[in-house]
N, CA, C and O atoms as a CHARMM CRD file, in Angstrom:
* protein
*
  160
    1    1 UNK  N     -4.18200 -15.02100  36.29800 PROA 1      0.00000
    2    1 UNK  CA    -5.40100 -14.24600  36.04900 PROA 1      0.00000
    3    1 UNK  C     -5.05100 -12.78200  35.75800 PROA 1      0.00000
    4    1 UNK  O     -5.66200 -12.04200  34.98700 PROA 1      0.00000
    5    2 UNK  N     -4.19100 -12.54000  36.34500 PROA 2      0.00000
    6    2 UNK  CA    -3.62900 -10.76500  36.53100 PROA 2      0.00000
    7    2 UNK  C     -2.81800 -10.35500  35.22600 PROA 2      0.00000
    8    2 UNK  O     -2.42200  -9.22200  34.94900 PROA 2      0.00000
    9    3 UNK  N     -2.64500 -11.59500  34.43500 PROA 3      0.00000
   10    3 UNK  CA    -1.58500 -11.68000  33.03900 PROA 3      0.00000
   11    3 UNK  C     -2.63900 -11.14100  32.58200 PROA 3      0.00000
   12    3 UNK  O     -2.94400  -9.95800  32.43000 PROA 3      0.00000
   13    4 UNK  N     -3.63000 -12.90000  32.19200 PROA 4      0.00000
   14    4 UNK  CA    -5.03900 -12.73800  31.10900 PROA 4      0.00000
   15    4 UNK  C     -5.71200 -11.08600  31.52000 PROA 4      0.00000
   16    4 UNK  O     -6.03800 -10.44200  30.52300 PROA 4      0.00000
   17    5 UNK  N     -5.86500 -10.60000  32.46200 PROA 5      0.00000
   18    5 UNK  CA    -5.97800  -9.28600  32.22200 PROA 5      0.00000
   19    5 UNK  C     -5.93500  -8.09300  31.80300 PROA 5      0.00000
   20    5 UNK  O     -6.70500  -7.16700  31.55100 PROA 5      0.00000
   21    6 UNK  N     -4.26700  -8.46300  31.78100 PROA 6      0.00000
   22    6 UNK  CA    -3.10800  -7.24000  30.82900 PROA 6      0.00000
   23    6 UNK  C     -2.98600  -7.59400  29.47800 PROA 6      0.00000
   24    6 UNK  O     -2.59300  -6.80600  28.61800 PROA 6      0.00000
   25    7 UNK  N     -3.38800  -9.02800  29.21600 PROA 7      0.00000
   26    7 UNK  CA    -3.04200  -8.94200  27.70500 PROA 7      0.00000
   27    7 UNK  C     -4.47400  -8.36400  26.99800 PROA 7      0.00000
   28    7 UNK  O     -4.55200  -7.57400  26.05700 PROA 7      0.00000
   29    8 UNK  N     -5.63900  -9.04100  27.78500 PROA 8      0.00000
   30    8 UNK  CA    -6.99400  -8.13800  27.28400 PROA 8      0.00000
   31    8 UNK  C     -7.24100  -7.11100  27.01200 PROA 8      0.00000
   32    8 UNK  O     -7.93100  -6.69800  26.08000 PROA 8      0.00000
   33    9 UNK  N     -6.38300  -6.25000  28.26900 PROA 9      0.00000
   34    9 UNK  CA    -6.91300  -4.62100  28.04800 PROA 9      0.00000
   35    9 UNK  C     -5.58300  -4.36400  26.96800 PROA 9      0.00000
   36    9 UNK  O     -5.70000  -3.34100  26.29300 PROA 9      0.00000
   37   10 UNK  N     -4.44200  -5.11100  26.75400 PROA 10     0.00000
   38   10 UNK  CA    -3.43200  -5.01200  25.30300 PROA 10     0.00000
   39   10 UNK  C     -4.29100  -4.88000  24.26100 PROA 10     0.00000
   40   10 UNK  O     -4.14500  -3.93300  23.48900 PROA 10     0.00000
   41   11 UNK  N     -5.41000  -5.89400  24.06400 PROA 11     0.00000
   42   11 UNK  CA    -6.09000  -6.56500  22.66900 PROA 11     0.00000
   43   11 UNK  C     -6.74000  -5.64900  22.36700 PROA 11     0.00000
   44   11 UNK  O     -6.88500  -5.20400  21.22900 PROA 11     0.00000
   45   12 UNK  N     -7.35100  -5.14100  23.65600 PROA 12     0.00000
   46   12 UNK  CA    -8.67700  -3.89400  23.93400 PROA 12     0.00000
   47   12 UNK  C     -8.10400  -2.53300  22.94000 PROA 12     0.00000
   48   12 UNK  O     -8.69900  -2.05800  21.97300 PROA 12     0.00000
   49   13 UNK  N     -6.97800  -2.15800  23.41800 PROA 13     0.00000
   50   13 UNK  CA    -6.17400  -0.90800  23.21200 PROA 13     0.00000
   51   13 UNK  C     -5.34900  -1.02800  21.59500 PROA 13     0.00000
   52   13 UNK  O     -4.85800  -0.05800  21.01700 PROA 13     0.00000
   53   14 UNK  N     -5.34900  -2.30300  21.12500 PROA 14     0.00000
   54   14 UNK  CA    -5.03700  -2.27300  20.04900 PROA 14     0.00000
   55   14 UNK  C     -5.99600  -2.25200  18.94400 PROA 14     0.00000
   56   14 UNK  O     -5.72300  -1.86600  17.80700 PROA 14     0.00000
   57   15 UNK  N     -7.08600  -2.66900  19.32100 PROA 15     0.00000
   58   15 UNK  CA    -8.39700  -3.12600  18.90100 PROA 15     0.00000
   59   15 UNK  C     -9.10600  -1.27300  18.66500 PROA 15     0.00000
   60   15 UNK  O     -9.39200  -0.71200  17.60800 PROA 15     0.00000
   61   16 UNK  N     -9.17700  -0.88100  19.72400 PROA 16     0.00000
   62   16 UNK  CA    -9.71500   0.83600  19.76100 PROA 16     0.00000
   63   16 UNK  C     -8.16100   1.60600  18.53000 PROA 16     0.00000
   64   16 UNK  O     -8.38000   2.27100  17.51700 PROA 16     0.00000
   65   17 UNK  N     -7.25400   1.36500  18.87000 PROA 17     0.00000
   66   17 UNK  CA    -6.13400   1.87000  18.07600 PROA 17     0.00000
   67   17 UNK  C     -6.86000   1.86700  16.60100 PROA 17     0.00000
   68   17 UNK  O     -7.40900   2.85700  16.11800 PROA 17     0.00000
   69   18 UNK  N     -6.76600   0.57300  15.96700 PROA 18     0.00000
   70   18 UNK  CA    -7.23300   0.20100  14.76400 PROA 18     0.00000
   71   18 UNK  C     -8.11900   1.02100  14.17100 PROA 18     0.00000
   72   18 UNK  O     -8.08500   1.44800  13.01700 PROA 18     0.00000
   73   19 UNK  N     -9.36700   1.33800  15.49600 PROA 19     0.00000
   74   19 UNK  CA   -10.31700   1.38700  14.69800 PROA 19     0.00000
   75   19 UNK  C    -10.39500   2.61700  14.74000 PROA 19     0.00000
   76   19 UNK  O    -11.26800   3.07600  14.00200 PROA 19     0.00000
   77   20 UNK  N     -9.68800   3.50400  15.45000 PROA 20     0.00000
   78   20 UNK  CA    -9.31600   5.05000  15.22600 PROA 20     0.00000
   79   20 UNK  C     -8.76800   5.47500  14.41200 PROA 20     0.00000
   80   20 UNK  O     -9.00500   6.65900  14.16900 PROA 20     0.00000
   81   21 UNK  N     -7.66200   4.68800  13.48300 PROA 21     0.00000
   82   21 UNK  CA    -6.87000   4.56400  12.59900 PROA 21     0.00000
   83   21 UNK  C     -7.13700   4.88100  11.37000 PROA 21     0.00000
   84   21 UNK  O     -6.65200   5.73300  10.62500 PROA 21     0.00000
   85   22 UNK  N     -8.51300   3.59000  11.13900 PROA 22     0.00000
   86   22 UNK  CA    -9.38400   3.37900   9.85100 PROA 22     0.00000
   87   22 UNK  C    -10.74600   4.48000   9.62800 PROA 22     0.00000
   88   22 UNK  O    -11.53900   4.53700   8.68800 PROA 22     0.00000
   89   23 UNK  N    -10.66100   5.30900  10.88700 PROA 23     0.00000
   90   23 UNK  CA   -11.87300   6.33400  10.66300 PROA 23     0.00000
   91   23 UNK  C    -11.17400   7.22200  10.49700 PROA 23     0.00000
   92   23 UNK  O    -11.74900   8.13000   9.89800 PROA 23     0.00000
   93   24 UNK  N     -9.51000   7.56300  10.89900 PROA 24     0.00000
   94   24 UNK  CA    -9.27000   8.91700  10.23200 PROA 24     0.00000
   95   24 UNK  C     -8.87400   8.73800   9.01500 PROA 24     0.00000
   96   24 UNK  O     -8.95700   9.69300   8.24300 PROA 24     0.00000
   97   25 UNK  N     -8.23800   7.20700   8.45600 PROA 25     0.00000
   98   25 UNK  CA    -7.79600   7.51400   7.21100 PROA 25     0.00000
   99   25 UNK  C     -9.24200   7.32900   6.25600 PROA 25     0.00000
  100   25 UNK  O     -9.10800   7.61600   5.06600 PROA 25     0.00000
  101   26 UNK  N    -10.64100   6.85700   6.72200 PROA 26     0.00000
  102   26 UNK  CA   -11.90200   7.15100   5.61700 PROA 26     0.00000
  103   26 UNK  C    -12.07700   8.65600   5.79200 PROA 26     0.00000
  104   26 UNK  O    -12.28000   9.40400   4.83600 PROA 26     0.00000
  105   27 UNK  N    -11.99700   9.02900   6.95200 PROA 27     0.00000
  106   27 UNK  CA   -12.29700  10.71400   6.96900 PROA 27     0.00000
  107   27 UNK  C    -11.02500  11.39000   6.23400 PROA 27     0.00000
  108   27 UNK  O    -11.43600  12.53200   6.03100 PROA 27     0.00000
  109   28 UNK  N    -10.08000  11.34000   5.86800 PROA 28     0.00000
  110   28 UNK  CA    -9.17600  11.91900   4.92200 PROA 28     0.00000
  111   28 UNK  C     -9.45500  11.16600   3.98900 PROA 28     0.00000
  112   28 UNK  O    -10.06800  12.02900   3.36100 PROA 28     0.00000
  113   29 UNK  N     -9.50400  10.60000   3.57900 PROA 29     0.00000
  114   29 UNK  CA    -9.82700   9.62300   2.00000 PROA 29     0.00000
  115   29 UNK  C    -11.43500  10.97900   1.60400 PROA 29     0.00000
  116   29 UNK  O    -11.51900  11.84600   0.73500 PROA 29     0.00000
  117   30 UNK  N    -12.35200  10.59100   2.61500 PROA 30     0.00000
  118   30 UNK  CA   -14.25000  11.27500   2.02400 PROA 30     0.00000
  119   30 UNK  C    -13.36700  12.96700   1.49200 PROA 30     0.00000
  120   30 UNK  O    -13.43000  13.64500   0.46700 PROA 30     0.00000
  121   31 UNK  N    -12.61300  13.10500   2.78100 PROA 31     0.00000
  122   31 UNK  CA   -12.17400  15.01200   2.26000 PROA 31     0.00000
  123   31 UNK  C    -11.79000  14.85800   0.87000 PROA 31     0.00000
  124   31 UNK  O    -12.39500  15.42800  -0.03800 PROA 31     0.00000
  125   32 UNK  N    -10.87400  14.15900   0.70600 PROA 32     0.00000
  126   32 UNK  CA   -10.16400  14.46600  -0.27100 PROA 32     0.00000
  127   32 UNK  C    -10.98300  13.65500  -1.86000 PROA 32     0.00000
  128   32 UNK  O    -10.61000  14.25400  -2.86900 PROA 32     0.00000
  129   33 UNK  N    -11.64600  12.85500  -2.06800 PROA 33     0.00000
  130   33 UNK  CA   -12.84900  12.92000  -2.57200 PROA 33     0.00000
  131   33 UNK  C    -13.82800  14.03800  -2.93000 PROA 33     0.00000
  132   33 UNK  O    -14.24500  14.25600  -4.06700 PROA 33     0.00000
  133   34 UNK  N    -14.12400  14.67300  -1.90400 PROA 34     0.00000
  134   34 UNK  CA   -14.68600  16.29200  -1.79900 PROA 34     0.00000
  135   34 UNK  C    -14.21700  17.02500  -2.22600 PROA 34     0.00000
  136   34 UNK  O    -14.98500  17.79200  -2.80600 PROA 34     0.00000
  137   35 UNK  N    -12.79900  17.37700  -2.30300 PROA 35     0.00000
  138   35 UNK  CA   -11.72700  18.11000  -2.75500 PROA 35     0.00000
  139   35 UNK  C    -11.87000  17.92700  -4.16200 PROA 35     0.00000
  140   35 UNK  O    -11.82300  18.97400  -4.80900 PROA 35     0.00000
  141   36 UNK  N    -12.01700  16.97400  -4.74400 PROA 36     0.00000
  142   36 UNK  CA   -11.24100  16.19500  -6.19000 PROA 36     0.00000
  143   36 UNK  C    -13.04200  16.69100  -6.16500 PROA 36     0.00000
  144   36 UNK  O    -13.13200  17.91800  -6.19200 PROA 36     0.00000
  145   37 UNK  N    -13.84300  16.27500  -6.13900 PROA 37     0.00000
  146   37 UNK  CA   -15.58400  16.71800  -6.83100 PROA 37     0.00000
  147   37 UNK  C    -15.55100  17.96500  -6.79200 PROA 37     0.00000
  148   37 UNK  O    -15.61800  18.27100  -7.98200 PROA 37     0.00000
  149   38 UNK  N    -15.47000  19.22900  -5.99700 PROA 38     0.00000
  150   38 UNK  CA   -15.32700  20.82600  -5.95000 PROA 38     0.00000
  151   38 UNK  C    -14.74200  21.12700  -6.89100 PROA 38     0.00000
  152   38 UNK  O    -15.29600  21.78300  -7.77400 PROA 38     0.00000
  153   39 UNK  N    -12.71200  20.51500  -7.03800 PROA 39     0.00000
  154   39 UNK  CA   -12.25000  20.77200  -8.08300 PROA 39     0.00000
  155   39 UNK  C    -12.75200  21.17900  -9.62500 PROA 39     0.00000
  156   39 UNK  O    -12.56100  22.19500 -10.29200 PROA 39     0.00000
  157   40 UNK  N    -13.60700  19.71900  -9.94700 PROA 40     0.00000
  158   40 UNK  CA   -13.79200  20.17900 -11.42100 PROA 40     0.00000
  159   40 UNK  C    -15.17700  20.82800 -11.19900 PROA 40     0.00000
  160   40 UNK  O    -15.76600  21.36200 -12.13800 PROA 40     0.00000
């Protein structure tokens, strides 16, 4: 039971990882979008 625990809060922590991951690289992707529209 004390395993299935540790691998959950693993899945948990990889799972939050991910999705921290994919919001900074859309939030650098929208900037730089912004960047490239100001430009011209």
């Amino acid at each position: 039971m004390n395993r299935f625990k540790d691998r959950f809060v693993d899945v948990l922590v990889l799972i939050v990882g991910v999705c921290a991951l994919m919001m900074t690289v859309s939030a650098l992707t929208n900037l730089t979008y912004a960047d490239l529209l100001f430009s011209f």
